XYZ file of C-alpha atoms in Angstrom:
672
model
C 47.794 48.080 117.452
C 46.078 44.955 115.824
C 43.537 42.488 117.512
C 46.693 39.946 118.208
C 48.941 42.648 119.857
C 45.952 43.578 122.022
C 45.186 40.540 123.290
C 48.482 39.468 123.774
C 49.291 42.120 126.106
C 45.785 41.890 127.876
C 46.646 38.276 128.536
C 50.284 38.739 129.489
C 49.090 41.243 132.064
C 46.543 39.075 133.722
C 48.664 36.294 133.854
C 50.925 38.728 135.667
C 48.250 40.035 138.070
C 47.617 36.448 138.407
C 50.990 35.684 139.948
C 50.426 38.494 142.383
C 47.453 37.511 143.963
C 47.240 34.180 144.261
C 44.960 33.775 147.405
C 42.113 31.419 147.366
C 39.781 33.925 149.060
C 40.279 36.169 146.700
C 39.772 35.476 142.844
C 41.513 36.827 140.033
C 39.813 39.596 138.073
C 41.022 40.893 134.880
C 41.877 44.623 135.306
C 39.026 46.666 133.623
C 41.329 49.377 132.282
C 42.900 46.848 129.975
C 39.596 45.304 129.322
C 38.833 48.915 127.758
C 41.993 48.998 126.044
C 41.351 45.800 124.265
C 37.879 46.678 123.260
C 39.464 50.222 121.703
C 41.720 47.918 120.197
C 39.249 45.905 118.786
C 37.411 48.999 116.869
C 40.221 50.385 115.948
C 41.248 47.268 113.916
C 37.766 46.815 112.711
C 37.185 50.379 111.952
C 40.734 50.049 109.486
C 39.473 46.645 108.052
C 36.184 48.364 106.867
C 38.428 51.034 104.955
C 40.538 48.244 103.417
C 43.986 48.862 105.023
C 46.176 45.697 105.447
C 48.890 45.588 108.249
C 51.906 47.636 107.746
C 49.617 50.432 105.444
C 50.047 50.891 101.624
C 52.955 51.892 99.927
C 53.567 55.722 99.315
C 53.078 56.741 95.791
C 53.608 60.060 95.653
C 56.395 61.067 93.713
C 58.867 63.950 95.200
C 57.884 67.051 94.322
C 60.150 70.177 93.033
C 59.456 73.430 95.920
C 61.942 75.703 93.936
C 65.151 75.532 91.780
C 68.053 77.894 91.693
C 68.075 79.673 89.075
C 64.944 79.000 88.066
C 63.435 76.260 85.603
C 63.070 78.020 82.484
C 64.702 80.820 83.187
C 66.533 83.490 80.832
C 69.721 85.046 81.037
C 71.347 82.871 83.528
C 74.856 83.104 83.695
C 75.602 80.908 87.240
C 76.877 76.941 86.562
C 75.647 76.103 89.897
C 72.062 75.001 89.914
C 70.292 73.935 92.911
C 66.841 71.899 92.781
C 64.939 71.503 96.236
C 62.430 68.808 96.897
C 59.693 68.225 99.465
C 61.255 65.287 101.111
C 64.383 63.268 100.887
C 65.533 61.982 97.692
C 68.173 60.162 95.410
C 69.858 60.324 92.110
C 70.252 56.841 90.328
C 73.610 56.451 88.568
C 73.809 60.172 86.962
C 76.689 59.646 84.904
C 74.742 57.055 82.815
C 70.991 58.740 83.217
C 71.444 62.432 83.449
C 72.253 64.188 80.007
C 73.113 67.656 79.812
C 72.964 69.381 76.335
C 75.248 71.061 74.809
C 77.695 68.318 75.807
C 79.875 68.954 78.299
C 83.546 68.092 77.796
C 84.231 68.150 81.167
C 82.003 65.953 83.171
C 79.700 67.981 85.400
C 79.243 67.332 88.909
C 75.677 66.052 90.157
C 74.848 65.107 93.688
C 71.889 64.419 95.918
C 72.140 66.035 99.397
C 69.133 65.549 101.688
C 66.106 67.136 100.111
C 67.862 68.770 97.017
C 70.190 68.337 93.708
C 73.040 69.791 93.201
C 74.554 70.415 89.625
C 77.797 71.940 89.146
C 78.554 72.597 85.314
C 82.519 72.626 84.619
C 82.613 73.764 81.096
C 81.841 77.796 80.257
C 78.451 78.812 79.316
C 77.864 79.415 75.961
C 75.893 82.767 74.834
C 72.340 82.770 73.709
C 72.342 79.234 74.258
C 69.357 76.858 75.712
C 70.775 74.484 78.354
C 68.895 71.188 79.152
C 69.624 68.756 82.414
C 67.653 65.733 81.118
C 67.111 63.273 84.536
C 65.049 60.655 83.076
C 63.737 58.743 86.026
C 67.017 59.351 87.835
C 65.014 61.148 90.426
C 63.232 59.099 93.139
C 62.092 59.323 96.812
C 63.959 57.764 99.390
C 61.294 55.559 100.861
C 59.668 53.758 97.927
C 61.829 54.675 95.350
C 58.942 56.645 93.512
C 60.525 57.787 90.057
C 59.874 61.763 89.392
C 59.468 60.856 85.818
C 61.116 62.219 82.855
C 62.125 65.851 84.254
C 64.204 68.184 82.413
C 65.711 71.361 84.128
C 66.388 74.203 81.239
C 67.737 77.630 81.304
C 69.104 79.820 78.998
C 71.946 82.065 78.661
C 70.241 84.395 76.475
C 66.601 85.971 76.362
C 64.385 83.029 75.197
C 64.160 78.991 75.711
C 64.602 77.002 72.390
C 61.566 74.283 73.211
C 61.776 71.905 69.891
C 62.489 68.037 70.408
C 63.280 65.043 68.390
C 62.829 61.328 69.208
C 63.525 58.286 67.716
C 65.478 54.765 68.404
C 68.601 53.527 67.942
C 68.980 49.647 66.759
C 71.718 47.244 66.182
C 71.772 47.308 61.971
C 72.866 43.259 62.516
C 70.213 42.339 64.179
C 67.669 45.232 65.261
C 68.412 44.689 68.969
C 67.327 48.053 70.677
C 70.928 49.360 72.128
C 70.789 51.003 75.655
C 73.002 53.990 77.038
C 74.374 54.986 73.384
C 74.808 58.907 73.091
C 72.827 60.363 69.887
C 73.523 64.085 68.765
C 72.651 66.646 66.371
C 74.805 68.625 64.599
C 73.631 72.272 62.625
C 77.079 71.972 60.473
C 75.690 69.711 57.840
C 78.594 68.576 56.322
C 80.342 65.065 56.520
C 83.139 66.143 58.269
C 81.637 67.809 61.407
C 80.740 64.166 62.812
C 84.617 63.462 62.938
C 85.865 66.849 63.894
C 83.453 68.725 66.082
C 81.403 68.001 69.302
C 77.783 67.458 68.842
C 75.569 70.188 69.225
C 72.662 68.734 71.385
C 72.866 65.366 73.058
C 70.278 62.304 74.613
C 70.941 58.859 75.378
C 68.832 55.872 74.901
C 66.885 53.685 77.252
C 66.214 50.217 77.474
C 63.480 50.385 74.616
C 66.886 51.900 72.327
C 64.443 55.494 72.362
C 65.975 58.488 72.725
C 64.312 62.209 72.945
C 66.904 65.306 72.382
C 65.409 68.426 73.828
C 65.792 72.054 73.818
C 66.454 72.418 70.318
C 66.157 75.715 68.394
C 64.603 75.900 64.783
C 66.727 74.970 62.003
C 68.096 72.009 59.802
C 70.386 69.111 61.485
C 71.884 66.285 61.013
C 71.744 63.152 63.289
C 74.267 60.779 64.530
C 74.822 57.832 67.460
C 78.142 57.277 68.828
C 79.322 54.995 71.918
C 81.387 57.342 72.448
C 84.775 55.691 74.060
C 86.785 58.714 75.040
C 84.155 60.953 75.777
C 84.866 63.846 73.396
C 81.594 63.563 71.556
C 83.047 62.848 68.135
C 83.927 59.658 66.454
C 87.414 59.553 66.832
C 88.043 56.034 66.986
C 86.987 53.057 64.536
C 86.366 50.532 67.578
C 83.075 53.259 68.573
C 79.705 52.069 67.318
C 78.093 54.802 65.191
C 75.191 55.419 62.895
C 74.425 57.956 60.767
C 72.001 58.872 57.708
C 71.958 61.864 55.084
C 68.249 62.866 56.345
C 67.866 66.625 56.969
C 66.213 67.021 60.431
C 63.767 69.873 60.619
C 61.977 69.750 63.809
C 58.625 70.895 64.404
C 55.275 70.147 66.488
C 51.765 70.243 66.204
C 48.494 70.050 68.756
C 47.417 66.433 69.541
C 45.794 64.072 71.548
C 46.862 61.278 73.356
C 44.696 58.633 75.147
C 45.748 57.846 78.917
C 44.593 54.775 80.636
C 43.010 55.028 84.008
C 42.913 51.430 85.899
C 40.428 50.191 88.006
C 42.889 47.897 89.695
C 46.266 45.382 88.149
C 43.988 43.915 85.684
C 41.090 46.106 84.788
C 40.962 49.279 82.733
C 38.283 51.745 84.442
C 38.621 54.930 81.534
C 40.532 55.909 78.645
C 40.857 59.869 78.607
C 41.747 61.805 75.935
C 44.551 64.735 76.995
C 45.910 67.262 74.519
C 49.380 67.633 74.369
C 52.174 69.303 72.002
C 53.414 66.590 69.482
C 56.858 67.500 68.763
C 58.087 65.492 65.050
C 59.909 63.744 64.022
C 59.305 61.500 66.695
C 60.197 58.131 64.928
C 63.915 58.673 63.487
C 65.388 55.136 63.139
C 69.497 54.707 63.371
C 70.862 51.646 62.558
C 74.126 51.088 64.615
C 77.551 49.322 63.748
C 81.086 48.911 64.240
C 83.346 49.070 61.455
C 85.653 46.522 60.689
C 88.680 46.968 62.278
C 91.179 47.332 59.159
C 94.655 48.521 61.246
C 96.460 45.488 61.248
C 98.825 44.090 63.890
C 99.974 40.814 65.445
C 97.797 40.505 68.649
C 100.122 37.249 70.174
C 101.769 34.394 69.029
C 101.229 31.110 71.109
C 102.376 27.428 70.728
C 99.340 25.957 72.774
C 100.512 22.190 71.353
C 104.291 21.017 70.494
C 102.842 20.148 66.824
C 101.725 23.309 65.973
C 101.753 27.295 66.539
C 99.384 29.978 65.769
C 100.138 33.882 64.949
C 96.687 36.131 65.792
C 96.347 39.081 63.530
C 93.909 42.024 64.296
C 92.860 42.166 60.517
C 93.553 39.683 57.703
C 96.019 40.679 54.559
C 96.350 38.641 51.492
C 99.694 38.288 51.586
C 101.051 35.496 54.166
C 103.400 36.204 56.303
C 107.396 34.742 56.035
C 108.763 32.482 58.334
C 112.416 31.879 58.754
C 113.674 29.748 61.233
C 116.696 30.436 63.532
C 117.557 27.554 64.762
C 115.702 25.196 62.476
C 115.163 24.690 59.038
C 111.797 26.279 58.086
C 111.873 25.359 54.609
C 108.874 23.150 53.877
C 108.441 22.672 57.660
C 104.608 23.410 57.941
C 101.101 22.821 56.687
C 99.597 26.405 56.768
C 95.886 26.426 57.860
C 93.948 29.775 57.721
C 90.699 31.124 59.424
C 88.149 32.346 56.953
C 89.447 36.107 57.371
C 93.084 35.426 57.268
C 93.542 36.839 60.909
C 94.372 33.508 62.705
C 97.464 31.416 60.796
C 97.884 28.193 62.436
C 101.167 26.349 61.349
C 101.370 22.616 61.710
C 104.837 21.207 62.203
C 105.742 18.246 59.521
C 108.774 16.919 61.348
C 108.449 15.256 64.471
C 111.862 16.080 65.615
C 110.261 20.046 65.399
C 107.463 18.548 67.611
C 109.771 17.421 70.236
C 111.885 20.645 70.205
C 110.943 22.689 73.147
C 112.168 26.251 71.804
C 111.504 27.103 67.984
C 113.427 30.868 66.810
C 112.203 32.281 64.256
C 111.950 35.832 62.311
C 108.508 36.565 60.795
C 107.894 39.456 58.109
C 104.338 40.390 57.950
C 102.428 43.389 56.755
C 101.544 45.727 59.725
C 99.851 49.340 59.995
C 102.158 51.693 60.810
C 101.551 55.170 62.498
C 100.026 56.890 59.316
C 97.762 53.878 58.414
C 99.743 52.471 55.867
C 100.464 48.944 55.378
C 104.171 48.346 55.560
C 106.396 45.186 55.934
C 107.182 44.566 59.594
C 110.174 42.261 60.959
C 110.144 40.740 64.275
C 111.762 37.709 66.331
C 110.204 35.757 68.387
C 110.562 32.053 70.217
C 107.626 29.706 70.492
C 107.789 27.852 73.514
C 105.976 24.735 73.688
C 103.749 24.759 77.198
C 104.942 21.380 78.319
C 108.616 20.499 77.863
C 110.013 17.741 75.925
C 110.883 15.917 79.071
C 107.465 16.199 80.651
C 106.160 14.967 78.087
C 108.140 11.923 77.765
C 107.689 11.508 81.300
C 103.836 11.010 80.878
C 104.157 8.613 78.098
C 106.422 6.832 80.324
C 104.074 6.872 82.843
C 101.252 5.552 80.526
C 103.372 2.739 78.984
C 103.834 1.709 83.128
C 100.175 1.644 83.481
C 99.457 -0.207 80.135
C 102.273 -2.648 81.446
C 100.999 -3.842 84.699
C 97.390 -3.975 83.133
C 98.854 -6.747 80.718
C 100.512 -8.373 83.645
C 97.675 -8.636 85.447
C 95.688 -9.929 82.763
C 98.380 -12.728 82.301
C 98.339 -13.746 85.788
C 94.449 -14.273 85.239
C 94.807 -16.149 81.892
C 93.009 -13.576 80.017
C 93.923 -12.412 76.858
C 96.708 -10.168 76.811
C 99.097 -7.536 74.465
C 102.843 -8.169 74.515
C 103.425 -4.752 72.459
C 101.853 -1.164 73.269
C 99.879 -0.568 70.484
C 100.479 2.721 68.233
C 99.101 6.320 69.175
C 95.801 6.049 66.966
C 94.153 8.532 65.142
C 90.764 9.970 66.413
C 88.627 11.176 64.072
C 85.446 13.055 65.428
C 82.391 11.778 63.505
C 79.115 13.620 63.224
C 76.500 11.072 62.247
C 72.724 11.453 63.985
C 70.967 8.365 64.101
C 67.764 10.041 62.735
C 69.190 12.856 60.094
C 67.130 14.968 57.983
C 67.484 14.361 54.518
C 69.308 17.141 53.653
C 72.101 16.599 56.370
C 75.305 15.277 55.625
C 78.000 13.133 57.622
C 80.810 15.180 58.632
C 83.994 13.846 59.780
C 86.682 16.676 61.667
C 90.426 15.504 62.269
C 92.655 15.894 65.131
C 95.550 16.764 62.948
C 95.869 17.649 59.036
C 95.766 14.451 56.869
C 98.758 12.448 54.924
C 96.010 10.631 53.041
C 92.359 9.390 52.981
C 91.725 6.222 51.198
C 88.243 6.256 49.986
C 88.057 2.738 49.145
C 88.163 1.813 52.687
C 84.590 4.293 52.991
C 81.477 2.166 52.260
C 77.794 3.271 52.564
C 74.970 0.860 52.225
C 71.284 1.480 52.082
C 68.621 -1.047 53.193
C 65.999 -1.983 50.626
C 63.275 -4.515 52.200
C 65.469 -6.676 53.822
C 68.511 -6.411 51.603
C 71.553 -4.028 51.730
C 73.145 -2.570 48.881
C 75.715 -0.320 47.913
C 74.935 3.375 48.155
C 77.055 5.768 46.175
C 78.792 9.071 48.412
C 80.802 11.449 47.414
C 83.630 12.258 50.117
C 85.041 16.066 50.004
C 86.447 18.908 52.333
C 83.943 20.773 54.083
C 84.094 24.448 53.040
C 85.319 27.137 55.497
C 86.080 24.556 57.823
C 89.667 23.452 58.573
C 90.546 19.490 58.535
C 86.701 18.897 58.488
C 85.293 16.609 55.463
C 81.949 15.575 54.756
C 80.121 12.491 53.088
C 77.503 13.360 50.759
C 74.931 10.400 49.701
C 71.499 10.373 48.420
C 69.664 10.531 51.789
C 66.063 9.303 50.926
C 63.555 9.711 53.125
C 62.545 6.632 55.426
C 65.679 4.550 54.327
C 68.376 2.774 56.648
C 71.961 3.559 55.807
C 75.188 2.390 57.359
C 78.212 3.780 57.390
C 81.507 1.041 57.438
C 84.845 2.664 57.661
C 87.556 0.375 57.558
C 91.011 0.732 59.634
C 93.515 2.800 57.934
C 91.046 4.823 55.895
C 93.141 7.789 57.101
C 96.495 8.657 58.170
C 97.950 12.051 59.378
C 101.006 13.711 58.681
C 102.569 12.127 62.069
C 101.809 8.608 60.360
C 98.517 8.081 63.135
C 96.074 5.798 61.591
C 92.244 5.505 62.085
C 90.644 2.599 63.822
C 87.479 0.943 62.244
C 83.901 2.797 62.544
C 80.501 1.770 61.665
C 77.124 3.684 61.869
C 73.408 2.591 61.658
C 71.363 5.457 60.565
C 67.804 6.235 59.227
C 66.613 9.032 57.669
C 63.316 10.480 58.792
C 60.326 10.544 56.739
C 58.999 13.542 54.973
C 55.965 13.168 57.091
C 58.234 14.526 60.255
C 58.842 17.885 58.437
C 56.950 20.817 57.941
C 57.609 22.775 54.897
C 58.030 26.778 54.895
C 57.905 29.041 52.147
C 57.992 33.194 51.518
C 56.704 35.342 49.070
C 58.775 38.548 49.561
C 58.025 41.246 48.099
C 58.949 44.870 47.602
C 62.352 43.872 46.945
C 62.227 43.190 43.087
C 65.717 42.158 41.469
C 67.494 42.162 44.752
C 69.592 39.392 46.430
C 68.432 38.342 49.871
C 69.486 36.149 52.656
C 66.716 35.044 54.687
C 67.360 33.068 57.813
C 65.300 30.770 59.493
C 66.024 31.493 63.202
C 65.547 29.296 66.514
C 63.815 30.661 69.711
C 67.595 32.093 70.636
C 67.733 34.154 67.674
C 70.113 31.923 66.053
C 70.032 30.737 62.111
C 69.204 27.191 61.745
C 68.822 27.236 58.184
C 69.805 30.150 55.626
C 68.647 30.090 51.909
C 69.779 33.129 49.507
C 67.278 34.401 46.674
C 67.088 37.015 43.921
C 63.406 36.036 42.886
C 61.510 36.923 45.921
C 60.813 33.171 46.682
C 62.604 31.541 49.666
C 61.919 28.001 50.322
C 62.856 25.887 53.267
C 62.214 22.429 53.412
C 63.036 19.616 56.488
C 61.636 21.692 59.119
C 61.350 20.061 62.503
C 58.121 21.040 64.094
C 58.381 24.021 66.371
C 58.758 27.452 66.954
C 60.539 29.564 64.340
C 61.216 33.260 63.243
C 62.988 34.698 60.351
C 64.984 37.443 59.471
C 66.508 38.235 56.322
C 69.283 40.751 55.175
C 69.741 42.610 51.929
C 73.013 40.992 50.555
C 74.582 44.066 48.725
C 77.664 42.421 47.614
C 76.403 39.073 46.792
C 78.850 37.433 49.300
C 76.234 35.371 51.397
C 77.199 37.221 54.394
C 76.408 40.294 56.408
C 78.446 42.859 56.393
C 78.978 46.191 58.252
C 79.205 49.839 57.092
C 82.162 52.575 56.862
C 81.785 56.569 57.769
C 84.589 57.226 55.271
C 83.249 55.558 52.531
C 79.715 56.577 53.041
C 78.782 52.860 53.059
C 75.557 51.741 55.507
C 75.549 48.342 56.818
C 73.635 45.798 54.936
C 69.827 46.070 56.127
C 68.379 43.897 58.150
C 64.700 43.046 58.502
C 62.660 40.693 60.764
C 59.562 38.884 60.161
C 57.292 40.669 62.764
C 55.436 36.930 64.261
C 56.693 33.693 65.544
C 55.672 30.714 63.014
C 54.525 27.710 64.439
C 55.599 24.444 62.035
C 53.793 21.267 62.427
C 54.638 17.954 60.743
C 53.263 17.180 57.392
C 52.248 20.977 57.265
C 53.640 23.332 54.230
C 52.744 27.016 54.773
C 53.174 29.875 52.378
C 53.431 33.392 53.653
C 53.636 36.636 52.008
C 56.383 39.129 53.383
C 56.847 42.891 52.518
C 59.683 43.796 54.980
C 58.926 47.627 54.265
C 55.682 47.526 55.596
C 56.692 48.394 58.904
C 59.325 50.840 60.627
C 62.069 48.748 61.973
C 61.493 49.239 65.334
C 58.723 47.353 65.272
C 59.888 44.348 63.843
C 61.644 42.325 66.324
C 59.639 40.046 68.159
C 60.099 40.808 71.645
C 60.167 37.110 72.369
C 63.561 36.989 70.855
C 64.600 40.432 71.530
C 67.600 40.307 74.311
C 67.555 43.999 75.334
C 63.813 43.894 76.738
C 62.304 47.240 78.018
C 62.533 47.943 81.571
C 59.310 47.531 83.154
C 58.505 50.931 85.105
C 56.118 49.398 87.845
C 54.198 52.394 89.674
C 53.219 52.196 93.147
C 50.068 52.777 92.768
C 50.202 49.486 90.365
C 51.760 47.755 93.395
C 48.726 49.186 96.224
C 46.180 47.463 93.618
C 47.843 44.190 93.170
C 47.777 43.936 97.182
C 44.552 45.114 97.485
C 43.471 42.511 94.644
C 45.081 39.804 96.370
C 44.007 40.698 100.034
C 39.914 40.711 98.401
C 39.528 44.527 99.638
C 39.214 47.931 98.124
C 42.110 49.940 97.701
C 41.014 53.588 99.159
C 43.451 55.478 96.795
C 41.342 54.044 93.990
């Protein structure tokens, strides 16, 4: 009982006594028993204060303890498929389907459940002879009260006369950006042929944690190959091209050696008391790195077709093809009826209707012929008939236009009555390009213009660029051209001298689209920033002789803001805004300027990605030159944690929580 509670109880009792004995000749006196109770409470609380225990007590930091197992842990000659693990307190198993891994892998999922103070595991598959079985619980077992984890507990038994005890460990990373991959399956094969991964279940397995780390236990001496698999159909075989995979040709030979590790003993949440040297068995290899990727889905089929707007329709394919689809109109003439736009991979194809009669036609019935993959994986010509329906019918569109006309007419009538300027004819619909011309561009930035529909004509004589020198404006040369890999987008390239003011002026009718709509005049002034506003960043890349690499300057969201390609080991970034940046590079094996994934059947790995392991602070007027050898540090140690999206889960122990609580209260934790 606290002092507050004791005093409160005493005063309440005393007040009740006063009410019962309210006589002038008999003054109220406190009850002597309650006085003794109050004194005892004060002594008890004072004693607690000396021990340093706050109200509510300390968190229980003792993990659950195993008292017995059936069959015996590390037992041999086991034939039972039912396992019971008994504890000294009530426990729970967190997410067993993801955290608990059984080796050899079970084709039929085992049943794992917590029941009071025990865990029951029932294996559904038949037991293999002379085989070591491991049930790796990782950190899934915790007590019911404080959630104290048992730790990385693995139950082991053998159907033979001995236990296999070797282990291997490592990391699985996304090949594209070195992100740790959590929850992916990692397995060993004693069959060293390339066909094992696609035809046989894995021999022994593990799953990666939040750091992308895995540990495969219970391995017999021998030679193995290792793979990672995001197993979509739970058959422990790479059977679908959509499954994430990783592979290499290294032969894994598990071994071990005696070693010593350093364990940190904490005085409190901030201070280290001592570092102890603890002997242990070091299993090798423990730094296997697998780069995971998903193959390009080359199976081609029509995903969907839609007519989101009346002036165009789009075909979406699962994969591109060099041959364009053939379109034959069934209720219209498709000859020279379209302007066709394709995506970069030619898997999305948009058909713009050139004739407004077709735009106003609600249903376009057509026959499509395109290349599609058959059941044998061979591309063949397929024919479909489809109807392209406008989402907004023609009558509805006409009603909307009529409503717009009525609104415009009312506005003009009001202006006329009030003696203000008004129009007698509704102006035609205008083409409204989207201009990107920042007020303070960098010297290497260009003005871009995106059109809402394909252009019929662009009159560059109506485009004017002026540069201001001293107080006078002069014509400045420029180039107007389509932007690569961007449909209906154009760019204006100028000299863009630092510190110079420019004016871009575009006359009426400069642009006209295929529907006869013309653009309105546009004027935008801007001043190119001076060179003193920027930093320059240069990299001397070593260990990559005669290799073409693409180097990317990244922001704090791990997104490229600048990119350069080099084959001489010199990467240069100019006009870099002051700020914090990161850098990655990939080996451009096929020299197409893009990162490419791998393919298992072709024995092709994804192009290798590296990260500069530190953040870079760029400041105005600074020129930085850094030397970078990407091969000197293991891949799993390269990506800076600040831009790693898959963060390691923090294992905050109960003892650490008690130390922090004691530190906040300014008292000593007696369990320290």
